[in-house]
CSV table of C-alpha atoms in Angstrom, one decimal:
chain,number,residue,atom,x,y,z
A,1,MET,CA,40.3,-28.2,30.9
A,2,GLU,CA,42.8,-27.2,28.2
A,3,THR,CA,39.9,-26.7,25.8
A,4,MET,CA,38.3,-24.3,28.2
A,5,MET,CA,41.5,-22.4,28.7
A,6,TRP,CA,42.0,-22.2,25.0
A,7,TRP,CA,38.4,-20.9,24.5
A,8,ARG,CA,38.8,-18.2,27.1
A,9,LYS,CA,42.1,-17.0,25.7
A,10,MET,CA,40.6,-17.0,22.2
A,11,SER,CA,37.6,-15.2,23.4
A,12,SER,CA,39.6,-12.4,25.2
A,13,LEU,CA,42.0,-11.9,22.3
A,14,LEU,CA,39.7,-12.1,19.3
A,15,LEU,CA,36.0,-12.5,20.0
A,16,VAL,CA,35.6,-9.9,22.8
A,17,PRO,CA,37.2,-7.0,20.8
A,18,ILE,CA,35.1,-7.9,17.7
A,19,PHE,CA,32.0,-8.0,19.8
A,20,LYS,CA,32.9,-4.7,21.4
A,21,CYS,CA,33.3,-3.1,18.0
A,22,LEU,CA,29.9,-4.5,16.9
A,23,VAL,CA,28.2,-3.1,20.1
A,24,ALA,CA,29.9,0.3,19.5
A,25,MET,CA,28.5,0.4,16.0
A,26,CYS,CA,25.0,-0.4,17.2
A,27,LEU,CA,25.2,2.3,19.9
A,28,VAL,CA,26.1,4.9,17.3
A,29,ILE,CA,23.2,3.8,15.0
A,30,SER,CA,20.9,3.7,18.0
A,31,LEU,CA,21.7,7.3,18.7
A,32,LEU,CA,21.1,8.2,15.0
A,33,VAL,CA,17.7,6.4,14.9
A,34,PHE,CA,16.6,8.0,18.2
A,35,VAL,CA,17.6,11.5,17.1
A,36,GLU,CA,15.7,11.0,13.8
A,37,SER,CA,12.6,9.8,15.6
A,38,LEU,CA,12.8,12.6,18.1
A,39,TYR,CA,13.2,15.2,15.4
A,40,MET,CA,10.1,13.9,13.5
A,41,ASN,CA,8.0,13.9,16.6
A,42,ILE,CA,9.1,17.4,17.6
A,43,VAL,CA,7.9,18.6,14.2
A,44,VAL,CA,4.6,16.8,14.6
A,45,PHE,CA,4.2,18.3,18.1
A,46,TYR,CA,4.8,21.8,16.6
A,47,VAL,CA,2.2,21.1,13.9
A,48,LYS,CA,-0.4,20.0,16.5
A,49,LEU,CA,0.4,22.8,19.0
A,50,PHE,CA,0.2,25.6,16.5
A,51,LYS,CA,-2.5,23.9,14.4
A,52,ARG,CA,-0.3,24.2,11.2
A,53,LYS,CA,-2.8,22.4,8.9
A,54,PRO,CA,-2.1,22.3,5.2
A,55,GLU,CA,-5.0,24.7,4.7
A,56,LYS,CA,-3.1,27.3,6.7
A,57,ILE,CA,0.2,26.8,4.9
A,58,TYR,CA,-1.2,26.6,1.4
A,59,LYS,CA,-4.0,28.4,-0.3
A,60,TRP,CA,-7.2,26.3,-0.3
A,61,GLU,CA,-10.6,27.3,-1.6
A,62,ALA,CA,-13.6,25.1,-2.1
A,63,MET,CA,-14.6,24.4,-5.7
A,64,GLN,CA,-17.3,26.8,-6.8
A,65,GLU,CA,-19.6,26.5,-9.8
A,66,ASP,CA,-19.2,29.3,-12.3
A,67,MET,CA,-22.5,30.5,-13.8
A,68,GLU,CA,-20.9,31.3,-17.1
A,69,LEU,CA,-18.4,28.5,-17.5
A,70,GLY,CA,-20.5,25.8,-15.8
A,71,ASP,CA,-18.6,22.6,-15.4
A,72,GLN,CA,-15.7,24.0,-17.4
A,73,ASN,CA,-14.6,25.6,-14.2
A,74,TYR,CA,-13.5,22.2,-13.0
A,75,PRO,CA,-10.3,20.7,-14.3
A,76,MET,CA,-10.2,17.4,-16.1
A,77,VAL,CA,-9.2,14.6,-13.7
A,78,LEU,CA,-8.1,11.1,-14.5
A,79,VAL,CA,-8.6,8.4,-11.8
A,80,GLN,CA,-6.4,5.3,-12.3
A,81,ILE,CA,-7.1,2.0,-10.7
A,82,PRO,CA,-4.4,-0.6,-11.4
A,83,MET,CA,-5.4,-4.2,-10.5
A,84,TYR,CA,-4.3,-7.8,-11.0
A,85,ASN,CA,-6.7,-10.7,-10.5
A,86,GLU,CA,-8.5,-8.7,-7.7
A,87,ARG,CA,-11.5,-11.0,-7.4
A,88,GLU,CA,-12.5,-10.0,-4.0
A,89,VAL,CA,-12.2,-6.2,-4.2
A,90,PHE,CA,-12.5,-5.0,-7.8
A,91,GLN,CA,-16.2,-4.0,-7.5
A,92,LEU,CA,-15.4,-2.1,-4.3
A,93,SER,CA,-12.6,0.0,-5.9
A,94,ILE,CA,-14.4,0.7,-9.1
A,95,GLY,CA,-17.6,1.6,-7.3
A,96,ALA,CA,-15.8,4.0,-5.0
A,97,ALA,CA,-14.0,5.7,-7.9
A,98,CYS,CA,-17.2,6.0,-9.9
A,99,GLY,CA,-18.9,7.5,-6.8
A,100,LEU,CA,-16.5,10.5,-6.6
A,101,ILE,CA,-18.4,13.8,-6.6
A,102,TRP,CA,-17.1,15.6,-9.7
A,103,PRO,CA,-18.8,16.7,-13.0
A,104,LEU,CA,-19.2,13.7,-15.1
A,105,ASP,CA,-17.8,15.4,-18.2
A,106,ARG,CA,-14.7,16.4,-16.3
A,107,LEU,CA,-13.8,13.0,-14.9
A,108,ILE,CA,-12.3,9.8,-16.5
A,109,ILE,CA,-12.1,6.5,-14.7
A,110,GLN,CA,-9.3,4.3,-16.0
A,111,VAL,CA,-9.2,0.7,-14.9
A,112,LEU,CA,-5.8,-0.8,-15.7
A,113,ASP,CA,-6.6,-4.5,-15.6
A,114,ASP,CA,-3.6,-6.8,-15.8
A,115,SER,CA,-5.6,-9.8,-14.8
A,116,THR,CA,-4.8,-13.2,-16.3
A,117,ASP,CA,-7.9,-15.0,-15.0
A,118,PRO,CA,-10.5,-14.9,-17.8
A,119,THR,CA,-13.4,-15.1,-15.3
A,120,ILE,CA,-12.1,-12.1,-13.4
A,121,MET,CA,-11.5,-10.2,-16.6
A,122,GLU,CA,-15.1,-10.8,-17.7
A,123,MET,CA,-16.3,-9.7,-14.3
A,124,VAL,CA,-14.3,-6.4,-14.6
A,125,ASN,CA,-15.8,-5.9,-18.0
A,126,ILE,CA,-19.3,-6.3,-16.7
A,127,GLU,CA,-18.6,-3.9,-13.8
A,128,CYS,CA,-17.2,-1.3,-16.1
A,129,GLY,CA,-20.1,-1.7,-18.4
A,130,LYS,CA,-22.6,-1.2,-15.6
A,131,TRP,CA,-21.1,2.2,-14.6
A,132,ALA,CA,-20.7,3.2,-18.2
A,133,ARG,CA,-24.5,2.8,-18.7
A,134,LYS,CA,-24.9,5.2,-15.7
A,135,GLY,CA,-23.1,7.9,-17.6
A,136,ILE,CA,-19.6,7.4,-16.1
A,137,ASN,CA,-16.8,7.9,-18.5
A,138,ILE,CA,-14.9,4.7,-17.6
A,139,LYS,CA,-12.3,2.9,-19.6
A,140,CYS,CA,-11.0,-0.6,-19.1
A,141,GLU,CA,-7.4,-0.9,-20.5
A,142,ARG,CA,-5.5,-4.1,-20.8
A,143,ARG,CA,-2.0,-5.1,-22.0
A,144,ASP,CA,-0.8,-8.3,-23.6
A,145,ASN,CA,2.0,-8.6,-21.0
A,146,ARG,CA,2.8,-7.6,-17.4
A,147,ASN,CA,6.2,-6.0,-18.1
A,148,GLY,CA,7.0,-3.6,-15.3
A,149,TYR,CA,4.1,-4.8,-13.2
A,150,LYS,CA,2.2,-1.8,-11.7
A,151,ALA,CA,4.6,0.8,-13.0
A,152,GLY,CA,4.3,-0.8,-16.5
A,153,ALA,CA,0.5,-0.7,-16.3
A,154,LEU,CA,0.4,3.0,-15.1
A,155,LYS,CA,3.0,4.0,-17.8
A,156,GLN,CA,0.9,2.3,-20.5
A,157,GLY,CA,-2.2,3.9,-19.2
A,158,MET,CA,-0.7,7.3,-19.7
A,159,ARG,CA,-0.2,6.7,-23.4
A,160,HIS,CA,-3.8,6.8,-24.3
A,161,SER,CA,-4.9,10.0,-26.2
A,162,TYR,CA,-7.7,10.9,-23.8
A,163,VAL,CA,-5.2,11.2,-20.9
A,164,LYS,CA,-3.6,14.3,-22.5
A,165,GLN,CA,-6.7,16.4,-21.7
A,166,CYS,CA,-6.3,15.7,-18.0
A,167,ALA,CA,-4.5,18.1,-15.7
A,168,TYR,CA,-4.5,15.9,-12.6
A,169,ILE,CA,-4.3,12.2,-11.9
A,170,ALA,CA,-5.6,10.4,-8.8
A,171,ILE,CA,-4.4,6.9,-8.2
A,172,PHE,CA,-6.1,4.2,-6.0
A,173,ASP,CA,-5.0,0.6,-5.6
A,174,ALA,CA,-7.7,-2.0,-6.0
A,175,ASP,CA,-8.5,-2.2,-2.3
A,176,PHE,CA,-8.8,1.5,-1.7
A,177,GLN,CA,-12.2,3.3,-1.3
A,178,PRO,CA,-12.0,7.1,-1.5
A,179,GLU,CA,-14.9,9.1,0.1
A,180,PRO,CA,-17.1,10.8,-2.4
A,181,ASP,CA,-15.7,14.3,-1.5
A,182,TYR,CA,-12.1,13.2,-1.9
A,183,LEU,CA,-11.4,15.2,-5.1
A,184,HIS,CA,-13.2,18.3,-3.7
A,185,ARG,CA,-10.9,18.2,-0.7
A,186,SER,CA,-7.6,17.5,-2.5
A,187,ILE,CA,-7.7,19.1,-6.0
A,188,PRO,CA,-8.0,22.7,-4.7
A,189,PHE,CA,-4.5,22.5,-3.2
A,190,LEU,CA,-3.2,21.8,-6.7
A,191,ILE,CA,-5.3,24.5,-8.4
A,192,HIS,CA,-4.4,27.3,-6.1
A,193,ASN,CA,-0.7,26.4,-5.5
A,194,PRO,CA,1.2,26.0,-8.8
A,195,GLU,CA,4.3,24.8,-6.9
A,196,LEU,CA,2.6,21.7,-5.6
A,197,ALA,CA,2.9,18.4,-7.5
A,198,LEU,CA,1.3,15.9,-5.1
A,199,VAL,CA,-1.4,15.8,-2.5
A,200,GLN,CA,-1.2,12.6,-0.4
A,201,ALA,CA,-4.1,11.4,1.8
A,202,ARG,CA,-3.8,9.2,4.9
A,203,TRP,CA,-4.8,5.6,4.9
A,204,LYS,CA,-7.4,4.2,7.3
A,205,PHE,CA,-7.9,0.5,7.7
A,206,VAL,CA,-11.3,-1.2,7.6
A,207,ASN,CA,-10.0,-4.6,8.8
A,208,ALA,CA,-7.6,-3.4,11.5
A,209,LYS,CA,-9.5,-5.4,14.2
A,210,LYS,CA,-9.5,-8.7,12.2
A,211,CYS,CA,-6.5,-10.1,14.1
A,212,LEU,CA,-3.5,-9.2,16.2
A,213,MET,CA,-1.3,-8.9,13.2
A,214,THR,CA,-3.5,-6.3,11.5
A,215,ARG,CA,-3.7,-4.4,14.7
A,216,MET,CA,0.1,-4.2,14.8
A,217,GLN,CA,0.3,-3.2,11.2
A,218,GLU,CA,-2.1,-0.4,11.9
A,219,MET,CA,0.2,0.9,14.7
A,220,SER,CA,3.2,0.9,12.4
A,221,LEU,CA,1.4,2.6,9.5
A,222,ASN,CA,-0.4,5.2,11.6
A,223,TYR,CA,3.1,6.2,12.9
A,224,HIS,CA,4.4,6.3,9.3
A,225,PHE,CA,1.7,8.8,8.4
A,226,THR,CA,1.6,10.7,11.6
A,227,ALA,CA,5.3,11.2,12.0
A,228,GLU,CA,7.2,10.5,8.7
A,229,GLN,CA,4.7,11.9,6.2
A,230,GLU,CA,3.6,14.8,8.4
A,231,SER,CA,7.1,15.9,9.3
A,232,GLY,CA,8.4,15.6,5.7
A,233,SER,CA,5.5,17.6,4.4
A,234,THR,CA,5.8,20.3,7.0
A,235,ARG,CA,9.6,20.8,7.1
A,236,HIS,CA,10.7,19.9,3.6
A,237,ALA,CA,7.6,19.7,1.4
A,238,PHE,CA,8.9,16.2,0.4
A,239,PHE,CA,8.0,12.7,1.4
A,240,GLY,CA,7.6,9.4,-0.4
A,241,PHE,CA,4.4,8.9,-2.4
A,242,ASN,CA,2.5,6.0,-0.9
A,243,GLY,CA,1.6,4.6,-4.3
A,244,THR,CA,-2.1,5.2,-3.8
A,245,ALA,CA,-4.6,7.7,-2.3
A,246,GLY,CA,-2.8,10.6,-3.9
A,247,VAL,CA,-3.4,13.2,-6.6
A,248,TRP,CA,-0.6,14.2,-9.0
A,249,ARG,CA,-0.1,17.2,-11.2
A,250,MET,CA,0.3,15.8,-14.8
A,251,ALA,CA,2.9,18.5,-15.7
A,252,ALA,CA,5.1,17.6,-12.7
A,253,MET,CA,5.0,13.9,-13.7
A,254,GLU,CA,5.9,14.6,-17.3
A,255,GLU,CA,8.8,16.9,-16.3
A,256,ALA,CA,10.3,14.2,-14.2
A,257,GLY,CA,10.0,11.5,-16.9
A,258,GLY,CA,6.9,9.7,-15.8
A,259,TRP,CA,6.7,6.2,-14.4
A,260,LYS,CA,9.8,4.0,-14.4
A,261,ASP,CA,9.9,0.3,-13.7
A,262,ARG,CA,13.5,0.0,-12.7
A,263,THR,CA,12.6,-0.9,-9.1
A,264,THR,CA,9.5,-2.3,-7.2
A,265,VAL,CA,8.8,1.1,-5.6
A,266,GLU,CA,7.8,3.0,-8.7
A,267,ASP,CA,5.9,5.4,-6.4
A,268,MET,CA,8.9,6.4,-4.4
A,269,ASP,CA,11.0,6.6,-7.6
A,270,LEU,CA,8.6,9.1,-9.1
A,271,ALA,CA,8.4,11.1,-5.9
A,272,VAL,CA,12.1,11.5,-5.6
A,273,ARG,CA,12.6,12.5,-9.2
A,274,VAL,CA,9.7,15.0,-9.0
A,275,GLY,CA,11.1,16.4,-5.8
A,276,LEU,CA,14.5,16.8,-7.3
A,277,HIS,CA,12.9,19.1,-10.0
A,278,GLY,CA,11.9,21.5,-7.2
A,279,TRP,CA,8.3,20.6,-6.9
A,280,ARG,CA,6.6,20.5,-3.4
A,281,PHE,CA,4.4,17.9,-1.9
A,282,VAL,CA,1.7,18.2,0.8
A,283,PHE,CA,0.3,15.5,3.1
A,284,VAL,CA,-3.3,16.1,4.3
A,285,ASN,CA,-3.9,14.1,7.4
A,286,ASP,CA,-7.6,15.0,7.6
A,287,VAL,CA,-8.3,13.3,4.3
A,288,ALA,CA,-8.4,9.5,4.9
A,289,VAL,CA,-9.0,6.8,2.4
A,290,LYS,CA,-10.2,3.3,3.5
A,291,SER,CA,-8.1,0.4,2.6
A,292,GLU,CA,-7.4,-3.2,3.6
A,293,LEU,CA,-4.4,-4.6,5.5
A,294,PRO,CA,-3.0,-8.0,4.6
A,295,SER,CA,-4.3,-10.5,7.2
A,296,GLN,CA,-2.2,-13.5,6.1
A,297,PHE,CA,1.4,-13.7,7.4
A,298,LYS,CA,2.8,-14.9,4.1
A,299,ALA,CA,1.2,-12.0,2.2
A,300,PHE,CA,2.5,-9.6,4.8
A,301,ARG,CA,6.0,-11.0,4.5
A,302,PHE,CA,6.0,-10.6,0.7
A,303,GLN,CA,4.8,-7.0,1.1
A,304,GLN,CA,7.5,-6.1,3.6
A,305,HIS,CA,10.1,-7.6,1.3
A,306,ARG,CA,9.0,-5.4,-1.5
A,307,TRP,CA,8.8,-2.3,0.8
A,308,SER,CA,12.3,-2.8,2.1
A,309,CYS,CA,14.1,-4.2,-1.0
A,310,GLY,CA,12.7,-1.5,-3.3
A,311,PRO,CA,13.8,1.6,-1.4
A,312,ALA,CA,17.3,0.2,-0.9
A,313,ASN,CA,17.6,-0.6,-4.6
A,314,LEU,CA,16.3,2.8,-5.5
A,315,PHE,CA,18.9,4.4,-3.2
A,316,ARG,CA,21.6,2.5,-4.9
A,317,LYS,CA,20.4,3.7,-8.3
A,318,MET,CA,19.7,7.3,-7.4
A,319,ALA,CA,22.3,8.3,-4.7
A,320,MET,CA,24.7,10.0,-7.2
A,321,GLU,CA,21.8,11.6,-9.1
A,322,ILE,CA,20.6,13.2,-5.9
A,323,ILE,CA,24.1,14.4,-4.9
A,324,SER,CA,24.8,15.9,-8.3
A,325,ASN,CA,21.3,17.6,-8.6
A,326,LYS,CA,21.5,21.4,-9.1
A,327,ARG,CA,17.8,22.3,-8.8
A,328,VAL,CA,17.3,21.9,-5.0
A,329,THR,CA,19.2,23.2,-2.0
A,330,ILE,CA,22.0,21.2,-0.3
A,331,TRP,CA,19.8,20.9,2.8
A,332,LYS,CA,17.0,19.2,0.8
A,333,LYS,CA,19.6,16.8,-0.8
A,334,LEU,CA,21.0,16.1,2.7
A,335,TYR,CA,17.5,15.4,4.0
A,336,VAL,CA,16.7,13.0,1.1
A,337,ILE,CA,20.0,11.1,1.3
A,338,TYR,CA,20.4,11.0,5.1
A,339,SER,CA,17.0,11.1,6.7
A,340,PHE,CA,14.7,9.8,4.0
A,341,PHE,CA,16.9,7.0,2.6
A,342,PHE,CA,19.9,6.2,4.9
A,343,VAL,CA,18.3,6.3,8.3
A,344,ARG,CA,14.6,5.4,7.7
A,345,LYS,CA,15.0,3.0,4.7
A,346,ILE,CA,18.3,1.3,5.3
A,347,ILE,CA,20.0,1.3,8.7
A,348,VAL,CA,16.9,1.2,10.9
A,349,HIS,CA,16.2,-2.3,9.6
A,350,PHE,CA,19.8,-3.5,10.1
A,351,PHE,CA,19.9,-2.0,13.5
A,352,THR,CA,16.6,-3.4,14.7
A,353,PHE,CA,17.4,-7.0,13.7
A,354,PHE,CA,21.1,-7.2,14.5
A,355,PHE,CA,21.0,-5.3,17.8
A,356,TYR,CA,17.8,-6.6,19.4
A,357,CYS,CA,17.8,-10.1,17.9
A,358,LEU,CA,21.5,-11.0,17.5
A,359,ILE,CA,23.8,-8.7,19.5
A,360,LEU,CA,21.7,-8.4,22.6
A,361,PRO,CA,21.1,-12.2,22.9
A,362,THR,CA,24.8,-12.9,22.2
A,363,SER,CA,25.9,-10.5,24.9
A,364,VAL,CA,25.0,-13.1,27.5
A,365,PHE,CA,28.2,-15.0,26.5
A,366,PHE,CA,30.3,-11.9,26.9
A,367,PRO,CA,29.6,-10.5,30.4
A,368,GLU,CA,32.8,-8.4,30.2
A,369,VAL,CA,31.1,-6.3,27.5
A,370,ASN,CA,28.9,-3.6,28.9
A,371,ILE,CA,25.9,-2.5,26.9
A,372,PRO,CA,24.6,0.9,28.3
A,373,THR,CA,21.1,0.9,29.7
A,374,TRP,CA,20.1,3.9,27.6
A,375,SER,CA,20.5,1.8,24.5
A,376,THR,CA,18.5,-1.1,25.7
A,377,MET,CA,15.9,0.7,27.8
A,378,TYR,CA,15.6,4.4,27.5
A,379,PHE,CA,15.9,5.0,23.8
A,380,PRO,CA,13.7,2.0,22.9
A,381,PHE,CA,11.1,3.0,25.4
A,382,MET,CA,10.9,6.6,23.9
A,383,ILE,CA,10.8,5.3,20.3
A,384,THR,CA,8.1,2.8,21.3
A,385,LEU,CA,6.1,5.5,23.1
A,386,PHE,CA,6.3,7.7,20.0
A,387,ASN,CA,4.8,4.9,17.9
A,388,ALA,CA,2.1,4.0,20.4
A,389,ILE,CA,0.8,7.5,20.6
A,390,ALA,CA,-0.2,7.4,16.9
A,391,THR,CA,-2.7,4.6,17.8
A,392,PRO,CA,-3.9,5.3,21.4
A,393,ARG,CA,-6.5,2.5,21.4
A,394,SER,CA,-3.9,-0.1,20.8
A,395,PHE,CA,-1.5,1.1,23.5
A,396,TYR,CA,-2.0,-2.0,25.5
A,397,LEU,CA,-0.6,-4.0,22.6
A,398,VAL,CA,2.7,-2.2,22.6
A,399,ILE,CA,4.8,-5.1,23.9
A,400,PHE,CA,3.4,-7.4,21.2
A,401,TRP,CA,4.1,-4.8,18.6
A,402,VAL,CA,7.8,-4.5,19.7
A,403,LEU,CA,8.3,-8.2,19.6
A,404,PHE,CA,6.5,-8.6,16.2
A,405,GLU,CA,8.5,-5.6,14.7
A,406,ASN,CA,11.7,-7.3,15.7
A,407,VAL,CA,10.6,-10.5,13.9
A,408,MET,CA,9.7,-8.5,10.8
A,409,ALA,CA,13.0,-6.7,10.9
A,410,MET,CA,14.7,-9.9,9.9
A,411,HIS,CA,12.7,-9.9,6.6
A,412,ARG,CA,13.3,-6.2,6.1
A,413,THR,CA,17.0,-6.6,6.7
A,414,LYS,CA,17.1,-9.4,4.1
A,415,GLY,CA,15.2,-7.3,1.6
A,416,THR,CA,17.4,-4.3,2.2
A,417,PHE,CA,20.5,-6.4,1.6
A,418,ILE,CA,19.1,-7.8,-1.7
A,419,GLY,CA,18.1,-4.2,-2.8
A,420,LEU,CA,21.6,-2.8,-2.0
A,421,LEU,CA,23.4,-5.7,-3.7
A,422,GLU,CA,20.8,-6.2,-6.5
A,423,GLY,CA,20.4,-9.8,-5.6
A,424,GLY,CA,18.2,-12.4,-7.3
A,425,ARG,CA,14.9,-11.3,-5.8
A,426,VAL,CA,15.5,-7.6,-6.3
A,427,ASN,CA,12.7,-7.1,-8.8
A,428,GLU,CA,10.3,-9.7,-7.4
A,429,TRP,CA,6.7,-8.5,-7.3
A,430,VAL,CA,4.1,-10.6,-5.5
A,431,VAL,CA,0.8,-8.8,-5.4
A,432,THR,CA,-0.5,-8.6,-1.8
A,433,GLU,CA,-3.5,-10.8,-1.6
A,434,LYS,CA,-6.7,-9.1,-0.7
A,435,LEU,CA,-9.4,-11.1,1.0
A,436,GLY,CA,-12.3,-8.6,0.7
A,437,ASP,CA,-12.1,-7.8,4.4
A,438,ALA,CA,-13.1,-4.3,3.4
A,439,LEU,CA,-16.5,-5.5,2.3
A,440,GLU,CA,-19.3,-5.3,4.9
A,441,THR,CA,-21.4,-7.3,2.5
A,442,LYS,CA,-19.6,-9.8,0.3
A,443,LEU,CA,-20.4,-8.9,-3.3
A,444,LEU,CA,-18.9,-12.1,-4.7
A,445,PRO,CA,-18.5,-15.6,-3.2
A,446,GLN,CA,-15.0,-15.8,-1.9
A,447,ILE,CA,-12.7,-18.6,-3.0
A,448,ARG,CA,-10.6,-19.9,-0.1
A,449,LYS,CA,-7.6,-22.0,-0.5
A,450,PRO,CA,-7.5,-25.2,1.6
A,451,ARG,CA,-5.7,-24.8,4.8
A,452,ASN,CA,-2.2,-26.1,4.9
A,453,GLY,CA,-0.9,-28.4,7.6
A,454,VAL,CA,1.4,-27.2,10.3
A,455,LEU,CA,4.5,-28.6,8.6
A,456,ASP,CA,3.6,-26.7,5.4
A,457,ARG,CA,3.4,-23.4,7.3
A,458,ILE,CA,6.8,-23.6,9.1
A,459,ASN,CA,9.1,-20.7,8.4
A,460,SER,CA,12.6,-22.0,8.9
A,461,LYS,CA,14.3,-18.6,9.3
A,462,GLU,CA,12.1,-17.5,12.1
A,463,MET,CA,12.5,-20.9,13.8
A,464,MET,CA,16.3,-20.8,13.6
A,465,VAL,CA,16.5,-17.3,15.1
A,466,GLY,CA,13.9,-18.2,17.7
A,467,ILE,CA,15.8,-21.3,18.8
A,468,TYR,CA,19.1,-19.3,19.0
A,469,ILE,CA,17.5,-16.6,21.2
A,470,LEU,CA,15.9,-19.3,23.3
A,471,CYS,CA,19.3,-20.9,24.0
A,472,CYS,CA,20.7,-17.5,24.9
A,473,ALA,CA,17.8,-16.8,27.3
A,474,SER,CA,18.4,-20.2,29.0
A,475,TYR,CA,22.1,-19.6,29.3
A,476,ASN,CA,21.4,-16.1,30.9
A,477,LEU,CA,18.9,-17.6,33.3
A,478,VAL,CA,21.4,-20.3,34.5
A,479,PHE,CA,24.7,-18.4,34.4
A,480,GLY,CA,23.9,-14.7,34.0
A,481,LYS,CA,23.4,-12.0,36.6
A,482,THR,CA,20.9,-9.9,34.8
A,483,LEU,CA,17.2,-10.2,34.0
A,484,LEU,CA,17.8,-10.0,30.2
A,485,TYR,CA,16.4,-13.5,29.9
A,486,ILE,CA,12.9,-12.1,30.5
A,487,TYR,CA,13.0,-10.2,27.2
A,488,LEU,CA,14.9,-12.9,25.4
A,489,TYR,CA,12.3,-15.6,26.3
A,490,MET,CA,9.5,-13.3,25.0
A,491,GLN,CA,11.4,-12.5,21.8
A,492,ALA,CA,12.2,-16.2,21.2
A,493,LEU,CA,8.6,-17.0,21.7
A,494,ALA,CA,7.6,-14.4,19.1
A,495,PHE,CA,10.0,-15.8,16.5
A,496,ILE,CA,8.9,-19.4,17.2
A,497,ILE,CA,5.2,-18.6,17.0
A,498,SER,CA,5.9,-16.8,13.7
A,499,GLY,CA,8.0,-19.8,12.6
A,500,PHE,CA,5.1,-22.1,13.1
A,501,GLY,CA,2.9,-19.7,11.1
A,502,PHE,CA,0.5,-19.0,14.0
A,503,VAL,CA,0.3,-15.3,13.0
A,504,GLY,CA,-2.5,-13.6,11.2
A,505,THR,CA,-5.4,-15.5,9.6
A,506,ASN,CA,-5.1,-18.8,7.7
């Protein structure tokens, strides 16, 4: 009895005030996240309503053959394909790049092969040789180390003498397949608008229907392109380069210092530096490039770690550089610091995990602390609706998407912490494994790793959080006066399923 009295006194004097402060912080962040999401979607609505396509904002004219100049009317274009042991997809990416419609004497395909597997290296050589015999100007470049990973390969690739004759550079990761008319639809923006440095295309996913996890990834990425990239392009002519499916102006890259390998998001690093030099970017939603989503949970977790850790670390390194920049307006600097980095790349991950997976479950032990309905129902509903609209055919999966995003927020939060504090895994780069799902007909026999047992697949962090939320749900069911346990049981189940590794393909 005395122990209970002591606990209640301790709770009222110390724990409740602390918990109220945490809730108040989360409510403020919830408002910031909602306003940012609302702002982006208002911009997108404006674009759709008034049909403000890039072709109406910027000058765009189809490439025309000049009877006198012939192919010399076309600028020299370099297509870079960085890859590392891409057994399943290297033929696909090289074939798509070599299939681009552009005068052969005005196009150079550069395969940046960092592979360490001799068999794959030989396969890449054979593939490049096959296209070279067809008249394609294709180069296979290799290094004797993997310093800087992808950024290091791209930087090394730019040092070759033949690159200097190119005005524009298109970049495609190993699992990306541009349509043959990709250059004809993107290059004219750069030719006719000298202020533009980057033309970014949208991604579309050939294996989105493979499993529930890929469907949910498709929902998140479609929203990223539809809202974040579209709004950034329309209002600020700035957004993060997606690392692939984009065309750069060589002069802009050189002015900003080229590729740097100081973080694992070399693409975002380059985009921010080029943007701070006053260059403009355009996102073209109508140009889509086929790609593959990771269908294995482990690969997806590594990818999300890199995508959350890298931006946070870049923010740490560039914050003062952005603030002190004299080339762009204060409004653009505010947009980059606040909207682009602080809200979208930092606090949204913290908020999603701490509020929905820790604070909300823990609130069942503090009935005296009131959490407003707008923060737990109305704002989340609106934000979820905004995301779901980007992929209408998957609208019925929206509840699964919310639960899965909360699970992944744990990994993104961890990655963000590591990036901000420059922890031990800050520069960890694990190449996202491609399984060749993009191939309708398998070009090579696939090598599958033997399936692990259940115990080998258990993810302890997901299990611990899932068990904690399960306990909170059960306490709320027995002692609480709300229906919060319904959400908590579903969220606990999502964590536990992920903890057992029953997500994605094996």
